[in-house]
PDB file of C-alpha atoms in Angstrom:
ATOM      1  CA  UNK A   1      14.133 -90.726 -13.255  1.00 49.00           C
ATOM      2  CA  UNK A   2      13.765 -92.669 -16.564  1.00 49.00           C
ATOM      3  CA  UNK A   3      11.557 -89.351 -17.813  1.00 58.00           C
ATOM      4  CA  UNK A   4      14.835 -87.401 -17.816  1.00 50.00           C
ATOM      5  CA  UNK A   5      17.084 -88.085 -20.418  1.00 55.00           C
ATOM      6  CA  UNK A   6      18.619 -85.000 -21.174  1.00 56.00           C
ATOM      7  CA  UNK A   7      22.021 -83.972 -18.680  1.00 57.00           C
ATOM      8  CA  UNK A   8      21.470 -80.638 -17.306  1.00 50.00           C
ATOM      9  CA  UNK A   9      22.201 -77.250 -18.807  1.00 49.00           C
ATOM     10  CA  UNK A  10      25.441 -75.711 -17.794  1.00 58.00           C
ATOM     11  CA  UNK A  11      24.222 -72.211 -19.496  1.00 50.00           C
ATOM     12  CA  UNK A  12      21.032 -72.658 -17.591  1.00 48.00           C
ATOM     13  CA  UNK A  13      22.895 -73.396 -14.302  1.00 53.00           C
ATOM     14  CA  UNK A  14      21.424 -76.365 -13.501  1.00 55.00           C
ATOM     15  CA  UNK A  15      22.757 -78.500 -10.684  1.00 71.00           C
ATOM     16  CA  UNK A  16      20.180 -81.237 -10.547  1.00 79.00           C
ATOM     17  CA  UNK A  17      19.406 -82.453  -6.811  1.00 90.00           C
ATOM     18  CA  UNK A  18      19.898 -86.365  -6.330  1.00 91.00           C
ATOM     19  CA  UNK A  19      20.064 -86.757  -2.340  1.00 95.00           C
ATOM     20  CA  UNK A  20      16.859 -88.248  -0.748  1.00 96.00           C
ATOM     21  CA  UNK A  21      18.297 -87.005   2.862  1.00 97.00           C
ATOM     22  CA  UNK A  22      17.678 -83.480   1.309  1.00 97.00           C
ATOM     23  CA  UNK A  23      14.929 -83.639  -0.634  1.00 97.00           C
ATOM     24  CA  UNK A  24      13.087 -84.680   2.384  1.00 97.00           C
ATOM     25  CA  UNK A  25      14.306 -81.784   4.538  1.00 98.00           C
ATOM     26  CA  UNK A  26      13.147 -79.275   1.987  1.00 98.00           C
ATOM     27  CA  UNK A  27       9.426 -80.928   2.097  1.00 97.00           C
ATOM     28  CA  UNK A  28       9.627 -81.061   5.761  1.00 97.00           C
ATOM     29  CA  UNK A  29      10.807 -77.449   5.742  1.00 98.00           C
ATOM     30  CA  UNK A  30       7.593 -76.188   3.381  1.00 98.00           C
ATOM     31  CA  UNK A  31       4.697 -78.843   5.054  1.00 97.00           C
ATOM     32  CA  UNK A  32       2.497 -78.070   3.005  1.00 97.00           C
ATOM     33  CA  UNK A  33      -1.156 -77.732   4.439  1.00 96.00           C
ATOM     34  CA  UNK A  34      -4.368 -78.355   2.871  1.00 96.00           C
ATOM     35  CA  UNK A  35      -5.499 -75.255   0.433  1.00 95.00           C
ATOM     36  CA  UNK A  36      -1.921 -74.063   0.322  1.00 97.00           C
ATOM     37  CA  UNK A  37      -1.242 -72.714  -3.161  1.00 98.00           C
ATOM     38  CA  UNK A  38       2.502 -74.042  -4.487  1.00 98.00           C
ATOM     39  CA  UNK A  39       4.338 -72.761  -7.023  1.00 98.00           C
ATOM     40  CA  UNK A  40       8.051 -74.312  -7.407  1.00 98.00           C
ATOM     41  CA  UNK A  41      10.711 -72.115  -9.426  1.00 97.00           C
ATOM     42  CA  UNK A  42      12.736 -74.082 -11.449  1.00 91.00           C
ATOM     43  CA  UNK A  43      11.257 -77.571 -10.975  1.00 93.00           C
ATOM     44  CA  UNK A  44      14.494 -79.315 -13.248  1.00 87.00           C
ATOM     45  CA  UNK A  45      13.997 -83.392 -13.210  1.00 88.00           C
ATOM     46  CA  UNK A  46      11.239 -82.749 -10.738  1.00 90.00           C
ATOM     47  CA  UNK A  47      13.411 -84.100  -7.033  1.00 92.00           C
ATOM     48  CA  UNK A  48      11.412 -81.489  -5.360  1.00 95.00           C
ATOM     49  CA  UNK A  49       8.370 -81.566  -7.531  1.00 96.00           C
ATOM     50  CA  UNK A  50       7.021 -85.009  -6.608  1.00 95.00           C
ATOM     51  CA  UNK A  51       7.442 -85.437  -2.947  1.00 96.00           C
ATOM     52  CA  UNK A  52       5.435 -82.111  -2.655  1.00 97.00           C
ATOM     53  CA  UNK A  53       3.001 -83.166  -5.480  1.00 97.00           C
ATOM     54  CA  UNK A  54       2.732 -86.826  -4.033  1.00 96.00           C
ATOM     55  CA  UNK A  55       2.164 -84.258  -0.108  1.00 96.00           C
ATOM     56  CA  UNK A  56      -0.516 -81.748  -1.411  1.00 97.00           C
ATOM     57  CA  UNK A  57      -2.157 -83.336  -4.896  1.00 96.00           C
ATOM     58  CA  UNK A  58      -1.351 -80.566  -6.968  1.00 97.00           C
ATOM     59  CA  UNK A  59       1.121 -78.121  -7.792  1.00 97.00           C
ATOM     60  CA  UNK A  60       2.478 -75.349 -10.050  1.00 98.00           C
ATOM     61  CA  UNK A  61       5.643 -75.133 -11.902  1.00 97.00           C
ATOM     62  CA  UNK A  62       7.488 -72.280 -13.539  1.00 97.00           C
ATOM     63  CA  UNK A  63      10.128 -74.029 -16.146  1.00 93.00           C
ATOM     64  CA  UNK A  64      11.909 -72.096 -18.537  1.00 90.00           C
ATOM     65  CA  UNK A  65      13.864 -75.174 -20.102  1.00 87.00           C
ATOM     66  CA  UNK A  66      11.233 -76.714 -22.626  1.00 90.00           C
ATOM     67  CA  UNK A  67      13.139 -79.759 -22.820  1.00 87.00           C
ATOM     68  CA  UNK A  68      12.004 -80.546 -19.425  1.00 89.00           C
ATOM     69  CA  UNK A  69       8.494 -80.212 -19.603  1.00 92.00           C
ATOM     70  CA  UNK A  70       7.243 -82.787 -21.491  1.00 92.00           C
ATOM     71  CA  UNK A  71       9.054 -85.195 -18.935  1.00 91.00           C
ATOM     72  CA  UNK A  72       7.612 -83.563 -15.878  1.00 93.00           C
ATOM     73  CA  UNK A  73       4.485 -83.800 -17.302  1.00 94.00           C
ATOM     74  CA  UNK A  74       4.765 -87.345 -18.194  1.00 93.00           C
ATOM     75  CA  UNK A  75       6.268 -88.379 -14.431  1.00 93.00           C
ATOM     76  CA  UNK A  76       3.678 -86.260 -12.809  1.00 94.00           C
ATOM     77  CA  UNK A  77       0.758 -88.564 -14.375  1.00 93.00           C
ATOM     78  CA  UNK A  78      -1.094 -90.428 -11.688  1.00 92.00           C
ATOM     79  CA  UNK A  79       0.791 -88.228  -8.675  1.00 94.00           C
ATOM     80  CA  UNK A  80      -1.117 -85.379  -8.794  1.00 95.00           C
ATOM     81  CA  UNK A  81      -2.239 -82.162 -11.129  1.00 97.00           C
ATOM     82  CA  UNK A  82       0.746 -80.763 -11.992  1.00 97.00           C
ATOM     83  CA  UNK A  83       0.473 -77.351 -13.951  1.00 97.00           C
ATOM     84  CA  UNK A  84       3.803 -75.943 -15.560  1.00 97.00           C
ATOM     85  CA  UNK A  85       4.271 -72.271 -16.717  1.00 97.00           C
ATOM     86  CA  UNK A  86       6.791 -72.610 -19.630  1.00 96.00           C
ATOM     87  CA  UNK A  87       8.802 -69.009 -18.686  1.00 95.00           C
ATOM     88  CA  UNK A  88      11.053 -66.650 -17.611  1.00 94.00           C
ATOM     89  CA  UNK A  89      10.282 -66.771 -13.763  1.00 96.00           C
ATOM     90  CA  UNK A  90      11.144 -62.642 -13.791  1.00 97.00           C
ATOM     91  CA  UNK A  91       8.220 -62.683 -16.385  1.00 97.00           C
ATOM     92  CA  UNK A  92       5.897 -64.468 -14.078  1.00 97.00           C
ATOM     93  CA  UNK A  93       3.337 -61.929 -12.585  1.00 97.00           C
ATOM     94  CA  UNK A  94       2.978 -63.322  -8.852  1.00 98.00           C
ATOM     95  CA  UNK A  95      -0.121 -61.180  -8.140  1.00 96.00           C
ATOM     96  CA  UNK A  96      -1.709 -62.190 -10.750  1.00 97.00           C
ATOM     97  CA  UNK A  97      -1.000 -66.143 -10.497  1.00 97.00           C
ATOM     98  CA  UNK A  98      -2.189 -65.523  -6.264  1.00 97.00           C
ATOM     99  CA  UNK A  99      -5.481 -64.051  -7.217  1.00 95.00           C
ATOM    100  CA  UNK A 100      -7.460 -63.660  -4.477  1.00 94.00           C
ATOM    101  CA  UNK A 101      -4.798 -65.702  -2.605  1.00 95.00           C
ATOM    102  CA  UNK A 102      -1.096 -66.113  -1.066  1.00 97.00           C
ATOM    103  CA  UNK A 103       1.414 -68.278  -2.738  1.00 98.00           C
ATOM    104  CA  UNK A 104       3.797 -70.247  -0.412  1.00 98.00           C
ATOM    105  CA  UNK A 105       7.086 -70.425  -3.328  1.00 98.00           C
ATOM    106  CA  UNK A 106       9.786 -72.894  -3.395  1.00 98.00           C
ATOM    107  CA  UNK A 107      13.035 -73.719  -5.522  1.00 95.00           C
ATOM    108  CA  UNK A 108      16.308 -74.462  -6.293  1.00 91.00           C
ATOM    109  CA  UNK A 109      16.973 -71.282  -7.691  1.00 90.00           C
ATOM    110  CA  UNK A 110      20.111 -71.114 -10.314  1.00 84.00           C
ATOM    111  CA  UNK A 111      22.977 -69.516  -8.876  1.00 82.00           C
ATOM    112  CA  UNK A 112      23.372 -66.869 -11.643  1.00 83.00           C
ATOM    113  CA  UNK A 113      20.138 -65.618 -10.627  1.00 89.00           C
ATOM    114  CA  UNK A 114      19.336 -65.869  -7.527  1.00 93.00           C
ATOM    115  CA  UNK A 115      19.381 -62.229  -6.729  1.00 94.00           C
ATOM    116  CA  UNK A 116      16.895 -61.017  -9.690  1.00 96.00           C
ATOM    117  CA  UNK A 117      14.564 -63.948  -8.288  1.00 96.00           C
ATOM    118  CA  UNK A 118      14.587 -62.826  -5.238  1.00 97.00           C
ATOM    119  CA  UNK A 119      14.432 -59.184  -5.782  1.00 96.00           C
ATOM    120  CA  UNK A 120      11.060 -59.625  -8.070  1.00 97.00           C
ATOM    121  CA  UNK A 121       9.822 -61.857  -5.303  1.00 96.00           C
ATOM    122  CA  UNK A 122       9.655 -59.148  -2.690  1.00 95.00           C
ATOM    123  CA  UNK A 123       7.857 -56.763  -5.252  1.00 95.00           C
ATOM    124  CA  UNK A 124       5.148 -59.279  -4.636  1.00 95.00           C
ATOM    125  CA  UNK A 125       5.284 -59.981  -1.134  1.00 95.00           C
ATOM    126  CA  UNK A 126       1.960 -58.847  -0.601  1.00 94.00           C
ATOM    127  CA  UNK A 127       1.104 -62.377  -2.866  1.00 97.00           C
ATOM    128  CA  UNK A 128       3.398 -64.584  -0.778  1.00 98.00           C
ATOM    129  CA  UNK A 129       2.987 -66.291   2.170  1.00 98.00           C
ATOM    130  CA  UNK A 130       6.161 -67.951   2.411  1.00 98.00           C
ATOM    131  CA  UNK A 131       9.274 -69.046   0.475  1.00 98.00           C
ATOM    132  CA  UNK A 132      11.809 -71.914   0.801  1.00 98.00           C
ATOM    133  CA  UNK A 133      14.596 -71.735  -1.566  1.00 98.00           C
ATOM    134  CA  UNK A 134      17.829 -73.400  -2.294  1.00 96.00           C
ATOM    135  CA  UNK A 135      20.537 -70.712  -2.969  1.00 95.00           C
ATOM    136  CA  UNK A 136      24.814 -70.624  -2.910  1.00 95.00           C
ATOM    137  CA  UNK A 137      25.071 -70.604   0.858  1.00 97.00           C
ATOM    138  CA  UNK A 138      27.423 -67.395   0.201  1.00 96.00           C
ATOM    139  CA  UNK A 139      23.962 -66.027  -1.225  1.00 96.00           C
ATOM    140  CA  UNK A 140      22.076 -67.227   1.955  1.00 97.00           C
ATOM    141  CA  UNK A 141      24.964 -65.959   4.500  1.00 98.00           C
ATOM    142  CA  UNK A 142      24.569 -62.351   2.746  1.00 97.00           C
ATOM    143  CA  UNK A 143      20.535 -62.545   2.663  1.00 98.00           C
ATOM    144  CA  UNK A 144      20.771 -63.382   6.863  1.00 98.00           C
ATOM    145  CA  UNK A 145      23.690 -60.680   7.311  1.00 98.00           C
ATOM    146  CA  UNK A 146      23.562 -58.612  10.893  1.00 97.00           C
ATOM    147  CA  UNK A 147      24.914 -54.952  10.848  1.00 97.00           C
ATOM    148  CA  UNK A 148      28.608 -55.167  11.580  1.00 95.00           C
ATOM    149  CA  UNK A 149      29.028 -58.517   9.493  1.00 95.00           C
ATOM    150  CA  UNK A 150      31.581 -58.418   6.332  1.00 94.00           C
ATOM    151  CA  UNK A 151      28.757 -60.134   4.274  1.00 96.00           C
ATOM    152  CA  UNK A 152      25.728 -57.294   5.726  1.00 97.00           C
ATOM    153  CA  UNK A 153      24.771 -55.191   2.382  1.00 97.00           C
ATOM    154  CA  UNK A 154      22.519 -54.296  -0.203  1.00 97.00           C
ATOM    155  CA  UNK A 155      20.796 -57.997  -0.493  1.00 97.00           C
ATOM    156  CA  UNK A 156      20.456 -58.193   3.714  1.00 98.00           C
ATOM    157  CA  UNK A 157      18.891 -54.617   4.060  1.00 98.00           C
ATOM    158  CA  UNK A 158      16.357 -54.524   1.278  1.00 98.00           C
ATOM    159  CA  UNK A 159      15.246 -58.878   2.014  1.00 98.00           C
ATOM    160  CA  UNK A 160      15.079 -57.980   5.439  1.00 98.00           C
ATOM    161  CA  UNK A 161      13.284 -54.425   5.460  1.00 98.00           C
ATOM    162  CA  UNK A 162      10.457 -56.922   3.709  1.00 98.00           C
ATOM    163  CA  UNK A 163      11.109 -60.233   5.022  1.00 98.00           C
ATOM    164  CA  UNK A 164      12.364 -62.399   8.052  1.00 98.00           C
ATOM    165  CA  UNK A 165      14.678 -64.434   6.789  1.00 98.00           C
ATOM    166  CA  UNK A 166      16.106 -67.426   8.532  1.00 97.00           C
ATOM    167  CA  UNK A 167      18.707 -69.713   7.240  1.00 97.00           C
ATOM    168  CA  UNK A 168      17.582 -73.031   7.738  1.00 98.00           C
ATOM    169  CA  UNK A 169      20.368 -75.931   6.430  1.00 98.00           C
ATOM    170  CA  UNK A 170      23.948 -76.203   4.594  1.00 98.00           C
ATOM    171  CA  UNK A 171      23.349 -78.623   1.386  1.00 98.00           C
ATOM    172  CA  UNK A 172      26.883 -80.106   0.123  1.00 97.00           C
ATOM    173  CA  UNK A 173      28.458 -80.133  -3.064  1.00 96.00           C
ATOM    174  CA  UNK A 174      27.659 -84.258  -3.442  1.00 95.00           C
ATOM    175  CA  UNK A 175      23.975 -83.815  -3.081  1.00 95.00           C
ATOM    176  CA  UNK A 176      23.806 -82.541  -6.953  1.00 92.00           C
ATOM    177  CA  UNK A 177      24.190 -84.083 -10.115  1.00 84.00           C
ATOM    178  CA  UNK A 178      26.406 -82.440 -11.439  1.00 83.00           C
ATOM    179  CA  UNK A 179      28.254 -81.237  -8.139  1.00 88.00           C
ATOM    180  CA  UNK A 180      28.356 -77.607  -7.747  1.00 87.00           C
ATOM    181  CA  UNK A 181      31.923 -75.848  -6.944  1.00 90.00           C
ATOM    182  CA  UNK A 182      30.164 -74.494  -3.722  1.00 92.00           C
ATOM    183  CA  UNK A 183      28.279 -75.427  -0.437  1.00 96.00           C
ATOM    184  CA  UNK A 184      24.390 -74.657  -0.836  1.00 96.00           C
ATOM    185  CA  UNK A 185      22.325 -73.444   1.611  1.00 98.00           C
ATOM    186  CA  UNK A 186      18.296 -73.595   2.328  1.00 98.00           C
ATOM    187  CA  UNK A 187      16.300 -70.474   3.739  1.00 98.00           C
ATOM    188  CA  UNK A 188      12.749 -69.665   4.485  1.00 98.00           C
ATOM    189  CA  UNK A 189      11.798 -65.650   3.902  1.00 98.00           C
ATOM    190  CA  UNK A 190       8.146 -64.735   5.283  1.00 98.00           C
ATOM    191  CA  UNK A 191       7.296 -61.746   4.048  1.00 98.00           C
ATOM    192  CA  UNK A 192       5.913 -59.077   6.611  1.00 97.00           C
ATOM    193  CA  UNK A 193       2.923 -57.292   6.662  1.00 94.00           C
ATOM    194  CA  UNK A 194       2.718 -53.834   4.995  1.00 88.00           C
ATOM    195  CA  UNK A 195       2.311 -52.103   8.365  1.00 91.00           C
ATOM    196  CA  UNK A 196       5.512 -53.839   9.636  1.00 95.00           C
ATOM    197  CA  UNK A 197       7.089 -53.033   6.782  1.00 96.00           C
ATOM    198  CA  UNK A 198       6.393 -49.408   7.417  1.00 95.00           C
ATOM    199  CA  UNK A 199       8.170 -48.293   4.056  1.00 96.00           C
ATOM    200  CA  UNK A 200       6.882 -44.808   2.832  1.00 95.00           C
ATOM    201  CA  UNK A 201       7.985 -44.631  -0.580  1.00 95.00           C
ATOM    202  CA  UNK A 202       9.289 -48.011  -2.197  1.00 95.00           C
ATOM    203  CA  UNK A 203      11.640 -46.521  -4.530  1.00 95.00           C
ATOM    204  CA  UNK A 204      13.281 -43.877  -2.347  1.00 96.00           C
ATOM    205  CA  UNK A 205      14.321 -46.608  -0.138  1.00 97.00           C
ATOM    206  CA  UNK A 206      16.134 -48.991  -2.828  1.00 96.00           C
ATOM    207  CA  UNK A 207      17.419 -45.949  -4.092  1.00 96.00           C
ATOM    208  CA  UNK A 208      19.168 -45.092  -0.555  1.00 97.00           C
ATOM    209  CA  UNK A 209      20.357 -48.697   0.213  1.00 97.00           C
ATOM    210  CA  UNK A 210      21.840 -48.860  -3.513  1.00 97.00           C
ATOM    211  CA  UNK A 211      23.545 -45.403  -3.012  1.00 97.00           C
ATOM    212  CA  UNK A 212      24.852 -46.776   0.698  1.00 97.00           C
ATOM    213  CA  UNK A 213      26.357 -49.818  -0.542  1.00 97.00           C
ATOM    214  CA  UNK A 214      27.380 -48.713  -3.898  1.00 93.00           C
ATOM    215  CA  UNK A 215      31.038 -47.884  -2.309  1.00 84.00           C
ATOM    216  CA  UNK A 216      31.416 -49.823   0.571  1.00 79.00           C
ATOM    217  CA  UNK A 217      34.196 -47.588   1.719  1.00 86.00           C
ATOM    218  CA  UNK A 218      32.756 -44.413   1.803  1.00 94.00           C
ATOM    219  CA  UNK A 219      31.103 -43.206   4.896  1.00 97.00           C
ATOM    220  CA  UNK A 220      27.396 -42.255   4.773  1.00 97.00           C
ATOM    221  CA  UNK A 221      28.135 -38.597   4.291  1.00 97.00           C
ATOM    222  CA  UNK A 222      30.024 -39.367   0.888  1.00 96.00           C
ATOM    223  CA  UNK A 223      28.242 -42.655  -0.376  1.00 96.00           C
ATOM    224  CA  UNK A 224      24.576 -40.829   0.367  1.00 96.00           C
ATOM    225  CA  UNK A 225      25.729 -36.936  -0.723  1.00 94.00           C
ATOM    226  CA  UNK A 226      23.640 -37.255  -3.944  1.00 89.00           C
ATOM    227  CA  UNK A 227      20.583 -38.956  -2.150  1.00 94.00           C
ATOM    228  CA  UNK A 228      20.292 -37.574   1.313  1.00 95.00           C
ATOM    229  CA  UNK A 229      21.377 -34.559   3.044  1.00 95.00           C
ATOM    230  CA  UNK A 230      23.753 -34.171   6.413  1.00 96.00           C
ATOM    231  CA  UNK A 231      20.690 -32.878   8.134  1.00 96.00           C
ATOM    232  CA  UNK A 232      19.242 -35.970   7.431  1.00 96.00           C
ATOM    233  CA  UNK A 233      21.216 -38.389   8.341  1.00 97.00           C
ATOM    234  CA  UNK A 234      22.097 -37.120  11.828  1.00 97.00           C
ATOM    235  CA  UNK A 235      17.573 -36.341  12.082  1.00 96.00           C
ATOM    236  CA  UNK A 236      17.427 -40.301  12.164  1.00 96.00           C
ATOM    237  CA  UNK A 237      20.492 -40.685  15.201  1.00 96.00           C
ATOM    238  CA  UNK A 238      22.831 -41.804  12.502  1.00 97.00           C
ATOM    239  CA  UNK A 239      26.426 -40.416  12.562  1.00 97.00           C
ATOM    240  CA  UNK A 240      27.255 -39.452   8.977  1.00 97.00           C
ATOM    241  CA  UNK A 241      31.123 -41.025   9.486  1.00 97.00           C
ATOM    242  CA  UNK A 242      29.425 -44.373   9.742  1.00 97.00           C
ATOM    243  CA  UNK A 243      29.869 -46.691   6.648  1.00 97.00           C
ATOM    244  CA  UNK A 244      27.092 -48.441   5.270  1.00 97.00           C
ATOM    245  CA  UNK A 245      27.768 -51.635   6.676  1.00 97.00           C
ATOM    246  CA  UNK A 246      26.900 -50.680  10.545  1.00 97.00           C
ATOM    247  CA  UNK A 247      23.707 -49.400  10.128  1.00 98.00           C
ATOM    248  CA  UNK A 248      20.539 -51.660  11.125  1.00 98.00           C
ATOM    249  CA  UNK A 249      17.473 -52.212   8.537  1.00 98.00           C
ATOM    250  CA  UNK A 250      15.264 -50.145  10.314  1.00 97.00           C
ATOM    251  CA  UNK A 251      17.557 -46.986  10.497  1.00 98.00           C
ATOM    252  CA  UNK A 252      17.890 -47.568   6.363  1.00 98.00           C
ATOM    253  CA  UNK A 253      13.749 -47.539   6.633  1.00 98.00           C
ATOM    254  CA  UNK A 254      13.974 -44.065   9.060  1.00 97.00           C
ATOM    255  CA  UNK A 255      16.048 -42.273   6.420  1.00 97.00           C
ATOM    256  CA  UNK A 256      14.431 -43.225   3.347  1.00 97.00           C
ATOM    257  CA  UNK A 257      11.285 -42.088   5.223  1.00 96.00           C
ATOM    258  CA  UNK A 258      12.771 -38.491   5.627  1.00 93.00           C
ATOM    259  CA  UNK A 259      10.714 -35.970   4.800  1.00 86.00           C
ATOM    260  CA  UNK A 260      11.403 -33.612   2.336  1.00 68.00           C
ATOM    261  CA  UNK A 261      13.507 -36.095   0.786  1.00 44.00           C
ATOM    262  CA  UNK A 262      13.317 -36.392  -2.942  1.00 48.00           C
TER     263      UNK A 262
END
């Protein structure tokens, strides 16, 4: 877009997307609906930015790159109302921005991040309705993981306990400017309601899925000895031989929800 001069940012991590087979899939994949509230992370040279904006009328952006907003601005003119927060999307208060509604979030979320964007996300899931992001499809094969799978850890139990997540499309290399080094992949997480969820105590359970994973060779009974007891383990049906990486979300959920455990 003539807006855009600058290239993009290789200390930002931005890999621009260019393909209008793509772009189109994305929008298709949010369909945005009359009084749905948008926010797009990361909106770079705006490929995503405009079909939406052009879709719903108006739209908000969370840019950290300043150089970029002035052109956004200036492309958005006479599309729709396009209102850019200029920072740090782990900064951005999602509650807050929701009010007294639900955000539906998109992006193409930089690759060196991707986990700390997702992780504040689901602090603030009671804000969202949905999110469709762009991620390393290594990223997105880890974030749909099943028990028993070499990928299945940390990032599959604690998106999951919170989320469905569904991996939606493969986006190639040639579909950026510049070309990434790796395939890219497109998911939709819906976050699920608080009595789904069924989480006692937040912290407890990251604590227990970080202590699980945190030597993927180590059976339960070793990896967990500072966080949960024997007793424990085998009160939720678990065998405390297993390693980490066979044990469903909702067994993670059962233990964390112990009682007596501190």
């Amino acid at each position: 877009m003539s807006h855009f001069k600058a290239p993009p940012k290789k200390s930002l991590g931005q890999h621009f997307l260019t393909d209008r087979t793509y772009i189109e899939k994305i929008v298709m994949a949010v369909n945005p609906q009359p009084g749905d509230r948008l926010v797009e992370i990361g909106p770079g040279q705006g490929a995503i930015t405009f079909p939406l904006l052009r879709r719903h009328g108006e739209l908000t952006a969370i840019e950290f790159d300043r150089d970029l907003i002035t052109p956004l601005m200036e492309a958005a003119e006479g599309v729709g109302r396009l209102t850019i927060i200029h920072k740090d999307v782990l900064d951005v208060d999602f509650g807050k921005l929701a009010g007294e509604d639900r955000l539906r979030l998109v992006g193409n979320l930089p690759y060196n991040l991707s986990s700390p964007i997702l992780f504040h996300a689901i602090e603030h899931a009671a804000s969202i309705r949905d999110m469709v992001f762009m991620l390393q499809k290594e990223v997105v094969d880890r974030m749909a993981a099943e028990p028993g799978s070499k990928v299945y850890g940390r990032l599959s139990v604690m998106l999951q306990a919170y989320c469905r997540v569904d991996s939606l499309f493969v986006v190639p290399p040639g579909a950026f400017r510049p070309p990434p080094k790796v395939d890219s992949a497109v998911a939709r997480l819906v976050p699920r309601a608080a009595d789904e969820v069924g989480i006692r105590d937040h912290r407890r359970f990251a604590d227990v899925v970080r202590a699980a994973f945190g030597q993927r060779r180590k059976t339960l009974r070793n990896a967990l000895s500072g966080t949960c007891s024997v007793e424990q383990i085998e009160a939720v049906g678990l065998r405390p031989d297993l390693r980490a990486e066979q044990v469903p979300v909702s067994d993670f959920i059962r233990l964390a929800n112990q009682p007596d455990a501190s």
